XYZ file of C-alpha atoms in Angstrom:
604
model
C 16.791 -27.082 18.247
C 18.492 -30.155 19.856
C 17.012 -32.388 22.186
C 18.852 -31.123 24.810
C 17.593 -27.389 24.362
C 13.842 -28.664 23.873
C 14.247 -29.851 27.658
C 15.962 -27.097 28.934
C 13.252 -24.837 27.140
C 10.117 -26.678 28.419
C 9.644 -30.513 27.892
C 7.567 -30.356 24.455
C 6.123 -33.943 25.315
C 4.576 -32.815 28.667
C 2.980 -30.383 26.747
C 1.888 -32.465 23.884
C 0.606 -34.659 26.290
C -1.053 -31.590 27.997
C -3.087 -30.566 24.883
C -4.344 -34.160 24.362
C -6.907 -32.758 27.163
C -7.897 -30.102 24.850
C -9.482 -32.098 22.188
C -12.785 -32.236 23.311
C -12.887 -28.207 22.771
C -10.965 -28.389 19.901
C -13.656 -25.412 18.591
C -12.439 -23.380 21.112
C -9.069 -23.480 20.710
C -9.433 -23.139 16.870
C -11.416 -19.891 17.579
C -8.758 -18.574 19.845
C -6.442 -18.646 17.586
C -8.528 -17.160 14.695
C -9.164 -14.667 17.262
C -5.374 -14.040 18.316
C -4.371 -13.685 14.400
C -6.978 -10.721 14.253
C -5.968 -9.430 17.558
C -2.813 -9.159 15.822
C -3.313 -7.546 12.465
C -5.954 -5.169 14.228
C -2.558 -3.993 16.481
C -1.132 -2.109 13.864
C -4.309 -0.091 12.730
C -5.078 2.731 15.002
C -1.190 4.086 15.007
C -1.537 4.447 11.413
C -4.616 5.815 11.492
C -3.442 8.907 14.630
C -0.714 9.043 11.716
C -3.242 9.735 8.633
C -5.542 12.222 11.091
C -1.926 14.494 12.291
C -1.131 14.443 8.736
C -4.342 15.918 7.335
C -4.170 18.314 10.504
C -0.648 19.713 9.414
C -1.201 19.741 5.828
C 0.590 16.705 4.912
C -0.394 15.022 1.659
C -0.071 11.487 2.596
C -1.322 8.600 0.816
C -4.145 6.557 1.777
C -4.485 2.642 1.615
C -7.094 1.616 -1.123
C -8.855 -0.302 1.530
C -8.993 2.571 4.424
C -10.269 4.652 1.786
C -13.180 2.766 1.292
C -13.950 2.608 4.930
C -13.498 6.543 4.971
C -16.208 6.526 2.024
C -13.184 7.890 -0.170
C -12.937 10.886 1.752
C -9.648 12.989 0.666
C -7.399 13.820 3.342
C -6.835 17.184 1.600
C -10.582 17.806 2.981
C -9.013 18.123 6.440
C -12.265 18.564 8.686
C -14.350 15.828 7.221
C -11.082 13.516 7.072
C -10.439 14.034 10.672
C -14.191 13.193 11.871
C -14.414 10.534 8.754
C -11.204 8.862 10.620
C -12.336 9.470 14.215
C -15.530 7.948 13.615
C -14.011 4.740 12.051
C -11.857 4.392 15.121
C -14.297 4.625 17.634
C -15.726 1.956 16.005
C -12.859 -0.070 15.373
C -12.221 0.063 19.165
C -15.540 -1.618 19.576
C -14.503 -4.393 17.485
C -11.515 -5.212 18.622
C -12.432 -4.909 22.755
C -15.126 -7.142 21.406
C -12.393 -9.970 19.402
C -10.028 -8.848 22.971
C -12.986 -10.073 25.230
C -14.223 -13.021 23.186
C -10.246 -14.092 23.202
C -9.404 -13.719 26.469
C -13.651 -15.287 27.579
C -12.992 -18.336 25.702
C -9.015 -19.260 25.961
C -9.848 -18.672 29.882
C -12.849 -21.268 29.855
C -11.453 -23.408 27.583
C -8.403 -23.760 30.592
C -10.734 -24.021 32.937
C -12.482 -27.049 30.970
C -9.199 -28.633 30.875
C -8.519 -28.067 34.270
C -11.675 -29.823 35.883
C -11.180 -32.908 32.693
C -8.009 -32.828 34.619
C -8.650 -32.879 37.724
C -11.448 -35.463 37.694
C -9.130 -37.768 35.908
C -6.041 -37.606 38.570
C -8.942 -37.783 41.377
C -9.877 -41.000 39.467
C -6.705 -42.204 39.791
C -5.738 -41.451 43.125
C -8.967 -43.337 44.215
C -7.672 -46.348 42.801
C -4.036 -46.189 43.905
C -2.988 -48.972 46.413
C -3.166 -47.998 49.703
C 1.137 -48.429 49.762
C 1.256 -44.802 47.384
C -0.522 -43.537 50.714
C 1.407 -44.964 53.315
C 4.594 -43.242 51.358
C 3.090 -40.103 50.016
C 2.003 -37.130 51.876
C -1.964 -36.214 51.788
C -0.525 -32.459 51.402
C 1.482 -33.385 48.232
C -1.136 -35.517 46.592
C -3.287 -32.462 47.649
C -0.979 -29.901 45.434
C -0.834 -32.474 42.703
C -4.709 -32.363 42.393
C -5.447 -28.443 43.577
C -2.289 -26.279 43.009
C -0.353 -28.299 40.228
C -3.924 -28.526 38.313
C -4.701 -24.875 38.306
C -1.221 -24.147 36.607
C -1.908 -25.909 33.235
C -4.705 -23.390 33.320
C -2.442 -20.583 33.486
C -1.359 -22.546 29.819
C -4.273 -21.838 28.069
C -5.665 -18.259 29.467
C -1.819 -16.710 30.520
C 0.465 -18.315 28.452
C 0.899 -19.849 25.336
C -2.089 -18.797 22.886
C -1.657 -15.123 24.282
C 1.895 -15.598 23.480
C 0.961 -16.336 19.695
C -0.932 -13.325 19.947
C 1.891 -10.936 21.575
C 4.581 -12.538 18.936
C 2.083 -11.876 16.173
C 1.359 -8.480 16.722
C 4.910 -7.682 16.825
C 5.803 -9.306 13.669
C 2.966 -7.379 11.988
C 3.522 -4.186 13.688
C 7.540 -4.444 12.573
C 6.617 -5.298 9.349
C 4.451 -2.256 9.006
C 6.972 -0.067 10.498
C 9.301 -1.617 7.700
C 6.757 -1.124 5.092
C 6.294 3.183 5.874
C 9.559 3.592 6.642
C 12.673 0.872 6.718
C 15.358 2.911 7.263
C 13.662 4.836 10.256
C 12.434 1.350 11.868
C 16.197 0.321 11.672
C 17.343 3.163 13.589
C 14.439 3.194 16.227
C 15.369 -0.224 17.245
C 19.317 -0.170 17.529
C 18.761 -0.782 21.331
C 16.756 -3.729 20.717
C 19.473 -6.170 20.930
C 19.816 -4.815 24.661
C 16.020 -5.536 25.384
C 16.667 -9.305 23.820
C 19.579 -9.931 26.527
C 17.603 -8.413 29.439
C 14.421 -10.704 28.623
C 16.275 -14.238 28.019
C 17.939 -13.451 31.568
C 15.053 -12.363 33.442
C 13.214 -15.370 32.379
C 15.953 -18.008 33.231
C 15.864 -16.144 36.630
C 12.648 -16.179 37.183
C 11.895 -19.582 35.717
C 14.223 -21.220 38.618
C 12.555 -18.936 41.210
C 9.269 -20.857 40.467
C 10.425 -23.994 40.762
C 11.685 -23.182 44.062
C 8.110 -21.285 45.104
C 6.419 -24.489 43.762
C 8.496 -26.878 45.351
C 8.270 -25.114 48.687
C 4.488 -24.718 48.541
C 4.088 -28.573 48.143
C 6.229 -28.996 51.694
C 3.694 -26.356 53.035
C 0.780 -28.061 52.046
C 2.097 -31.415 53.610
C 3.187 -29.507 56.534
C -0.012 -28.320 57.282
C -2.350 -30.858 55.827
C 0.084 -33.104 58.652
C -0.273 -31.061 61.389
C -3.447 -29.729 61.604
C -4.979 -33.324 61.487
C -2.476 -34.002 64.129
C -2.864 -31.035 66.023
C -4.308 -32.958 69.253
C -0.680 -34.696 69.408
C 0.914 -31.368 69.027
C -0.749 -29.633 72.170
C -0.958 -32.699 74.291
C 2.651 -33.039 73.946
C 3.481 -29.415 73.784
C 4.883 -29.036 70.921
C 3.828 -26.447 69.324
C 6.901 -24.080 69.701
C 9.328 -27.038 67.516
C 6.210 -27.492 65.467
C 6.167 -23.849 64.985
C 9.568 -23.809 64.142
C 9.847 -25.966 61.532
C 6.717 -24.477 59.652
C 8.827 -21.176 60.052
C 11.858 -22.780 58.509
C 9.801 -24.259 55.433
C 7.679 -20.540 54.801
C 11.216 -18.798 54.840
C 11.836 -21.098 51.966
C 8.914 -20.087 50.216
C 9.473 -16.066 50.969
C 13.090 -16.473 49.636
C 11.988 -17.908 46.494
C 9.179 -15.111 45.635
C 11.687 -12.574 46.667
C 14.162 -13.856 43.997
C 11.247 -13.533 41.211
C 10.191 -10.084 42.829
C 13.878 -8.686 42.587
C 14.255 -10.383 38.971
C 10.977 -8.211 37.601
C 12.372 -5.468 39.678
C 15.016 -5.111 37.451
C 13.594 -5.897 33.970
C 10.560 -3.696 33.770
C 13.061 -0.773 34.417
C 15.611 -1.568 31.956
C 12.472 -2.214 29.006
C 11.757 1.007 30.370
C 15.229 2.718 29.756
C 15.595 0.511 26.123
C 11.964 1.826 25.404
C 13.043 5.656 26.146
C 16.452 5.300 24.411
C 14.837 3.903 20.865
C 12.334 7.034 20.996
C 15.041 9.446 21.637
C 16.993 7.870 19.207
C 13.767 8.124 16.929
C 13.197 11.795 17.829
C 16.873 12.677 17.182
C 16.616 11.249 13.721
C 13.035 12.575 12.425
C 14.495 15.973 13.472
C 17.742 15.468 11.801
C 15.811 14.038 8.206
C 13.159 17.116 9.009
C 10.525 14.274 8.820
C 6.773 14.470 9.098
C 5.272 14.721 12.497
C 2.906 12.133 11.812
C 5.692 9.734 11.318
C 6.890 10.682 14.860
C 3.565 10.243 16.714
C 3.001 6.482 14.852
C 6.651 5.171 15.544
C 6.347 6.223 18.959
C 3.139 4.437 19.533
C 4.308 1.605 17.251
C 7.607 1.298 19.597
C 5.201 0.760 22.530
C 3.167 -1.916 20.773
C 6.423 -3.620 20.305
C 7.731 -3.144 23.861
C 4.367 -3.513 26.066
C 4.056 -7.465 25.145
C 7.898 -7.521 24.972
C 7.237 -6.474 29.145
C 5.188 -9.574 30.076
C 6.199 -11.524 26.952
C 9.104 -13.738 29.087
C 6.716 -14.037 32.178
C 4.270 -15.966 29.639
C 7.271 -17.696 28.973
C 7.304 -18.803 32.439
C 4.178 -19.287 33.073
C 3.938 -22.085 30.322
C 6.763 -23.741 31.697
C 5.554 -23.675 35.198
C 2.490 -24.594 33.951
C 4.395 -28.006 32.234
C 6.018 -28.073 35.534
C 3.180 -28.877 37.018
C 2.085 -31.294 34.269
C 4.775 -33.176 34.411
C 3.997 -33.520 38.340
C 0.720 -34.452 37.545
C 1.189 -37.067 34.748
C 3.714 -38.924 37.721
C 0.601 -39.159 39.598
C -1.188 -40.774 36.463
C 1.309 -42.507 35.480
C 1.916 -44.663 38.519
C 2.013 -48.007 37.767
C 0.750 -48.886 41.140
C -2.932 -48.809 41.663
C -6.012 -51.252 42.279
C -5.755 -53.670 39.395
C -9.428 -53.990 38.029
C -8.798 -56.981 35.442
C -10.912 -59.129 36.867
C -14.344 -59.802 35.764
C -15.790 -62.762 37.551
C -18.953 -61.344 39.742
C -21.174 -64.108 41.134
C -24.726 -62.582 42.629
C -23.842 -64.394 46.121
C -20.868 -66.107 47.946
C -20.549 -69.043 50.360
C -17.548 -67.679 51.817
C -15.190 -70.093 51.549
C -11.597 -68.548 51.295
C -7.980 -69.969 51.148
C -4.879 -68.894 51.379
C -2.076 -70.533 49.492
C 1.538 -70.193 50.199
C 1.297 -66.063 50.574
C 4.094 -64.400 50.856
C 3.977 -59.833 51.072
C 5.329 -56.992 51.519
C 4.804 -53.835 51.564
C 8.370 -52.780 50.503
C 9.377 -55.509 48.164
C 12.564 -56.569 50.810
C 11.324 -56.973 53.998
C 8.132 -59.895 53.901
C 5.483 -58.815 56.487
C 3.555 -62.240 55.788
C 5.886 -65.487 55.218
C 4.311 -68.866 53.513
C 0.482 -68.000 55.086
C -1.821 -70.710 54.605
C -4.738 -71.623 56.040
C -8.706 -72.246 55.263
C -12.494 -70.877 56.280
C -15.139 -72.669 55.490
C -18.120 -70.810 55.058
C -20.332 -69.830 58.213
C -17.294 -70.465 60.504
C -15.476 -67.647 62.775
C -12.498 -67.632 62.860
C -10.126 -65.197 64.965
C -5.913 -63.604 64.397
C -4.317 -63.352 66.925
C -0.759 -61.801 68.036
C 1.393 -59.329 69.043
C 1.260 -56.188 67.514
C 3.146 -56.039 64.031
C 2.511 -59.888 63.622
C 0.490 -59.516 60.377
C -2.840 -59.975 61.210
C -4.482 -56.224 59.668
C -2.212 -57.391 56.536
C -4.375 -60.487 56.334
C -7.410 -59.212 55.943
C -6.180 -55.905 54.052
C -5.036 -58.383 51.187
C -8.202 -60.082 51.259
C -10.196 -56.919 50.390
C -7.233 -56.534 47.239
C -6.277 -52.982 49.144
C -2.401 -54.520 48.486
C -1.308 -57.576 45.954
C 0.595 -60.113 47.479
C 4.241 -61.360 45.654
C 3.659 -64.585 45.623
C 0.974 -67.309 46.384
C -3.012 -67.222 45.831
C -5.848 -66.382 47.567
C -8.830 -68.121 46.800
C -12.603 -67.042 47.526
C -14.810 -69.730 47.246
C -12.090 -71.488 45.155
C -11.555 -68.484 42.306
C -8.681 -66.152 42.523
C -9.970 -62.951 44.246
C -8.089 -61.299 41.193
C -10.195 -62.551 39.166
C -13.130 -60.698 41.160
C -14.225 -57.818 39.632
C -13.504 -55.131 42.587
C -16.601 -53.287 43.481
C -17.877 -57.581 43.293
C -15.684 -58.799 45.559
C -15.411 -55.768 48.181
C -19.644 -55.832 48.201
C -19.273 -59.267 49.883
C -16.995 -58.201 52.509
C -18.283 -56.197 55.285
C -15.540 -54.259 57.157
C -15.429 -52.890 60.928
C -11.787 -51.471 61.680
C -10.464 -50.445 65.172
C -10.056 -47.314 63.416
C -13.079 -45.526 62.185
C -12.836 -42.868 59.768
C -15.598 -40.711 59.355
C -16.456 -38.154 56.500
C -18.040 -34.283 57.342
C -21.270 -34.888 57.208
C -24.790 -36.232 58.509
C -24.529 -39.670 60.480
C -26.690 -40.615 57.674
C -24.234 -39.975 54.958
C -21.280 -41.673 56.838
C -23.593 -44.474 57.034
C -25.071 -45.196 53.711
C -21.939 -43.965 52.277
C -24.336 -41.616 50.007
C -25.510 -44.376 48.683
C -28.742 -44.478 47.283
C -30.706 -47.645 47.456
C -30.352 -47.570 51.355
C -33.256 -45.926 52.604
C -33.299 -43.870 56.064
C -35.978 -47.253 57.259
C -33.003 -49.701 56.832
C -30.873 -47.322 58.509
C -32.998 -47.168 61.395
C -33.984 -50.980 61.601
C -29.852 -51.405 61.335
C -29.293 -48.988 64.367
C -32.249 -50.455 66.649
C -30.206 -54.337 66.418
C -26.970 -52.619 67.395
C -28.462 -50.917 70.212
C -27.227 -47.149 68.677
C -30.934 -45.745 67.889
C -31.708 -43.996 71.340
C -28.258 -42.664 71.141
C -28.646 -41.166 67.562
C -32.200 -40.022 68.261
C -30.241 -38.033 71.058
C -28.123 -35.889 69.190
C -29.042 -32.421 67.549
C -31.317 -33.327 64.374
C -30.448 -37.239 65.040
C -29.836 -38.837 62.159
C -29.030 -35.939 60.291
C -26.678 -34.146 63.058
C -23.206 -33.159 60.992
C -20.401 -35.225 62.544
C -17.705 -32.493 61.339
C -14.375 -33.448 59.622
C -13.143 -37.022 60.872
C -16.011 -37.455 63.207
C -14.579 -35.294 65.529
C -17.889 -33.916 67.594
C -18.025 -38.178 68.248
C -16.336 -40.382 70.586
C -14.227 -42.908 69.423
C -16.621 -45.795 70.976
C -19.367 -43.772 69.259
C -18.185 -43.908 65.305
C -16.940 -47.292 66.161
C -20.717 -48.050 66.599
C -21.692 -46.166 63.469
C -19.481 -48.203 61.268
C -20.760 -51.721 62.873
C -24.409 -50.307 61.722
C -22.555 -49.720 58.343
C -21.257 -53.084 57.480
C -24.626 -54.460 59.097
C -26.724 -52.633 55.992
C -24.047 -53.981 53.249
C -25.523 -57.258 54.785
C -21.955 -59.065 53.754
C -21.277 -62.417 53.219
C -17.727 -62.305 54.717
C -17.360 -60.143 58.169
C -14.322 -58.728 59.443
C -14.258 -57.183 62.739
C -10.893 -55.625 63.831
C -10.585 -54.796 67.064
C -14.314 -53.825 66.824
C -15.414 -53.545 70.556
C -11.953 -52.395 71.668
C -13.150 -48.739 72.221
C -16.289 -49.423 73.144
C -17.245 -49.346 77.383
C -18.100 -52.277 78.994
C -21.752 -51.156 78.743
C -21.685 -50.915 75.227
C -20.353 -54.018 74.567
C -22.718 -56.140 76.150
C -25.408 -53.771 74.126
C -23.779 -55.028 70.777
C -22.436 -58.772 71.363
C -25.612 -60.298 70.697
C -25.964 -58.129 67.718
C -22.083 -59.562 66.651
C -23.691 -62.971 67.124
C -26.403 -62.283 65.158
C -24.890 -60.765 62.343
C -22.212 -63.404 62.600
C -24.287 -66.320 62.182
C -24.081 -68.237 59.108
C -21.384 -66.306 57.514
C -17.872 -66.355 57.106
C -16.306 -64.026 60.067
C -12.459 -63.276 60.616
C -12.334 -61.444 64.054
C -8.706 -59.468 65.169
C -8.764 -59.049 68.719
C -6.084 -58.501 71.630
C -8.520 -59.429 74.062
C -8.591 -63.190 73.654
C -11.722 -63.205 76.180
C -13.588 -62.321 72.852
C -12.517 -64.786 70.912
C -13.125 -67.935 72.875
C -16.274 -69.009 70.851
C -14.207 -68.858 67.265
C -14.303 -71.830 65.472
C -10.505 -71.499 65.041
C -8.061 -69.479 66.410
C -4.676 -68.507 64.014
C -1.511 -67.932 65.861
C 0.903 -65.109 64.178
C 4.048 -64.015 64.973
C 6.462 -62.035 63.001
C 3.921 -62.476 59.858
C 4.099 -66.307 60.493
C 1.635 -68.667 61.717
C 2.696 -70.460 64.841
C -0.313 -72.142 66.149
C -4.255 -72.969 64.782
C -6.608 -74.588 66.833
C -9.725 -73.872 69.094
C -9.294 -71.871 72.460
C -9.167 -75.079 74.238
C -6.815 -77.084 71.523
C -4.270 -73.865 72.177
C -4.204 -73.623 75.892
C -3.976 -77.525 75.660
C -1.363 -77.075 73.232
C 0.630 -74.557 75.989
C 2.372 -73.083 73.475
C 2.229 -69.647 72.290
C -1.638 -68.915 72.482
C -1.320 -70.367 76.177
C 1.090 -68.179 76.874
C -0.551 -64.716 75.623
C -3.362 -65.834 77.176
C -1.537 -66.049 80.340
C -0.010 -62.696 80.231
C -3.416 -61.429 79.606
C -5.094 -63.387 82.681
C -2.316 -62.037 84.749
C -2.301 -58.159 83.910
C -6.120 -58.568 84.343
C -5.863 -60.299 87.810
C -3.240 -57.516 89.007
C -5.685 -54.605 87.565
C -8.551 -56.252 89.611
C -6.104 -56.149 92.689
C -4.961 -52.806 92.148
């Protein structure tokens, strides 16, 4: 087979790669196999045995296989009473064994999938956690979703639908032909002249249906994004009515999906029929001929059932077919997602027990699309223990700033230092431990206020959590919702106000007790109230270490140490408050506007 067919047939080095995931239960698979070659030589049994039992009943002398005879303890089929129980008893029996080998095989292929499917799925999990944040910015949470749920659960369909029941189905066939051909060539021959006709059908059905599914799996990735989107959106989509266009669309996409199932649906609409007519003409043809030769009945009754051995897996055996190459479909879907060369880089191994601080940038240059630089030549220096607030307009670089310094992107050119060592050569979880976090965003998991707290982590106890809370001012407030700190903030933090998980992550950096703060926008959705409550908990936590503050309100920032100008991911200006409105140059003039749309609110 050329290279060209392999692909077209399924791509043999997905699947390779596929049963790489198998080896831990290589014991299983072994078995299953063992178990599928029995499965198969057991197929062949019972037809020749309803053969033996209507021969005795009709008088036929027929000849009996040394090793059934044993089995039959060498009963004579001219005795035709105790033959027929001697036989019946055997295959009652027999049919215990093999539902027995049936249920073992189909029990362990199916949890040997399922093994493979959570090794799997743990593994692309892994590495979606430590993808850059850019893969997220680009990639829909619905398709990673598919990659991880949907995609997954079709390399099970490998194992406990597809390709070691195919050995099984392809070796019972081969056996039960080659028994046909063993009692009677000449009769198999004739019985299968339609066969040809059953080949045809079953290579077009499955080339049909095999571009159905990759239509039904490529629309059921857009549905998943299209609904992951829009349900976590959905406060957009009323407040702007919009749910009619929104509705539309969603229509448009689930159309696609219907269409595609309807082509698979009218393909096995037409196949099982026609293995039904191929199956009907071979045992008329068969019936025609034993009556012509004035054969046995026996014969009859076994090459019909023998006929249906042969055409029952030949019925499902091209949607196994399918199923294995949907199923390395959705490997090879899966393996992009592991393959991506862009994730968190975790070479370095350098992971001091404290910092001072310290941290320069040298000459940076990034972007998140490799064209268009969002930063441009950024340098500048902290010492440790100062503050030091970015400002600008919006889009000027400053959330890039301290998003690099965390290592959630990797800059293109330049250095940034951290007490003077490359923060790549941090170890991560060493250098992200030191750097405490509060973002003008706050995301918050489903859970207890606890949990989104500690983070589920351990070694904070519920005391520290509490001490934390009372210097923020947030205690009373917890202690006032249902079962305090242990009320369930729902997905996203959604039962909260925005000023309220704003004050839940400021608690959460405060336990990580960091020795570099970064406060983004921090107090910008917090009341007036509230913000008095926590500033002299900002200046206590701020004290002594190394603080980068983001604010548009520039009346926060008037006690930073120094202030850094940006504009179009450039730095224009660095100086104290009073240095820049000295200066009159770009801070004096934001600070300006700011005065003035305050003055005319006031007035207003």
């Amino acid at each position: 087979m050329s290279e060209a067919a392999k692909k077209k047939f399924f791509n043999v080095t997905a699947l390779k790669r596929v049963f790489t995931f198998v080896r831990p239960y290589r014991m299983q698979f072994y078995s299953s196999l063992v178990m599928a070659v029995l499965l198969a030589i057991f197929a062949p049994v019972r037809p020749y045995l309803i053969q033996l039992t209507v021969d005795a009943a009709t008088s036929k002398a027929s000849h009996v296989p040394g090793w059934l005879n044993w089995f039959l303890f060498n009963t004579s089929i001219t005795q035709t009473e105790k033959f027929i129980v001697a036989v019946t008893v055997f295959q009652v029996i027999f049919i215990f064994v093999e539902t027995a080998v049936r249920f073992l095989f189909g029990f362990v292929t199916s949890w040997m999938g399922q093994s493979v499917v959570k090794d799997m799925r743990i593994t692309v999990y892994e590495k979606i956690v430590g993808l850059n944040l850019k893969q997220f910015d680009k990639t829909p949470i619905g398709t990673l979703t598919t990659r991880t749920i949907n995609d997954i659960e079709s390399i099970n369909d490998i194992f406990s639908d597809g390709l070691i029941p195919i050995i099984s189905d392809l070796l019972s066939i081969i056996i039960t032909l080659a028994t046909m051909f063993w009692i009677d060539w000449r009769l198999t021959l004739v019985s299968l002249i339609p066969f040809p006709i059953l080949i045809l059908a079953t290579y077009y059905f499955k080339e049909s249906v095999n571009k159905s599914f990759i239509q039904v799996r490529n629309a059921v990735a857009a549905l998943n994004a299209f609904v992951q989107e829009h349900i976590t959106g959905m406060a957009i989509v009323q407040a702007f009515a919009a749910e009619n266009r929104e509705y539309q669309k969603f229509n448009a996409i689930n159309k696609e999906h219907r269409n595609a199932n309807i082509k698979a649906i009218f393909a096995y609409s037409i196949f099982f029929p026609v293995v039904e007519i191929v199956l009907a003409v071979s045992i008329g043809i068969l019936v025609w001929w034993i009556a012509d030769k004035q054969l046995e009945a026996g014969l009859l009754v076994s090459f019909i059932l023998y006929l249906n051995q042969i055409f029952r897996p030949l019925r499902v055996i091209a949607d196994k077919f399918n199923v294995i190459q949907m199923g390395v479909i959705a490997s090879q879907r899966v393996f992009a997602v592991l393959d991506n060369p862009d994730y968190v880089k975790q070479q370095g191994t350098y992971a001091p027990a404290t910092v001072t601080g310290k941290i320069d940038f040298n000459h940076v240059w990034f972007a998140y699309n490799d064209e268009h630089y969002v930063l441009k030549n950024i340098n500048f220096s902290i010492q440790p223990g100062e503050t030091v607030a970015l400002v600008g307009h919006t889009g000027s670089g400053k959330t890039s700033i301290i998003s690099l310094l965390n290592r959630l992107y990797h800059i293109q050119k330049g250095s940034i230092l951290l007490d003077g060592v490359n923060i790549d050569d941090y170890k991560l979880d060493a250098l992200r431990s030191r750097i405490g976090v509060v973002l003008q965003d706050v995301f918050l998991f489903s859970g207890s206020v606890m949990e989104n707290i500690t983070l589920r982590n351990p070694a904070i106890t519920e005391e520290q959590v509490i001490q934390a809370a009372k210097l923020i001012g947030v205690h009373d407030f917890i202690m006032q919702l249902p079962g305090a700190y242990h009320f369930n903030v729902m997905e996203r933090g959604n039962t909260l106000s925005l000023g309220q998980r704003q004050l839940l992550s400021f608690i959460r950096a405060l336990l990580y007790n960091p020795s570099i703060l970064i406060l983004d926008e921090a107090t910008s959705s917090i009341d007036t109230e509230s913000e008095l409550l926590i500033q002299h908990a900002i200046d206590t936590l701020i004290a002594g270490r190394t603080s980068i503050v983001i604010a548009h309100r520039l009346s926060t920032i008037r006690k930073a140490d120094k202030i850094i100008v940006l504009d179009k991911g450039e730095i224009k200006e660095m100086g104290t408050h009073e240095e820049l409105l000295a200066l009159g140059g770009f801070y004096s003039k934001l600070h300006n506007m700011q005065f003035q749309k305050q003055k005319t609110a006031l007035t207003a």
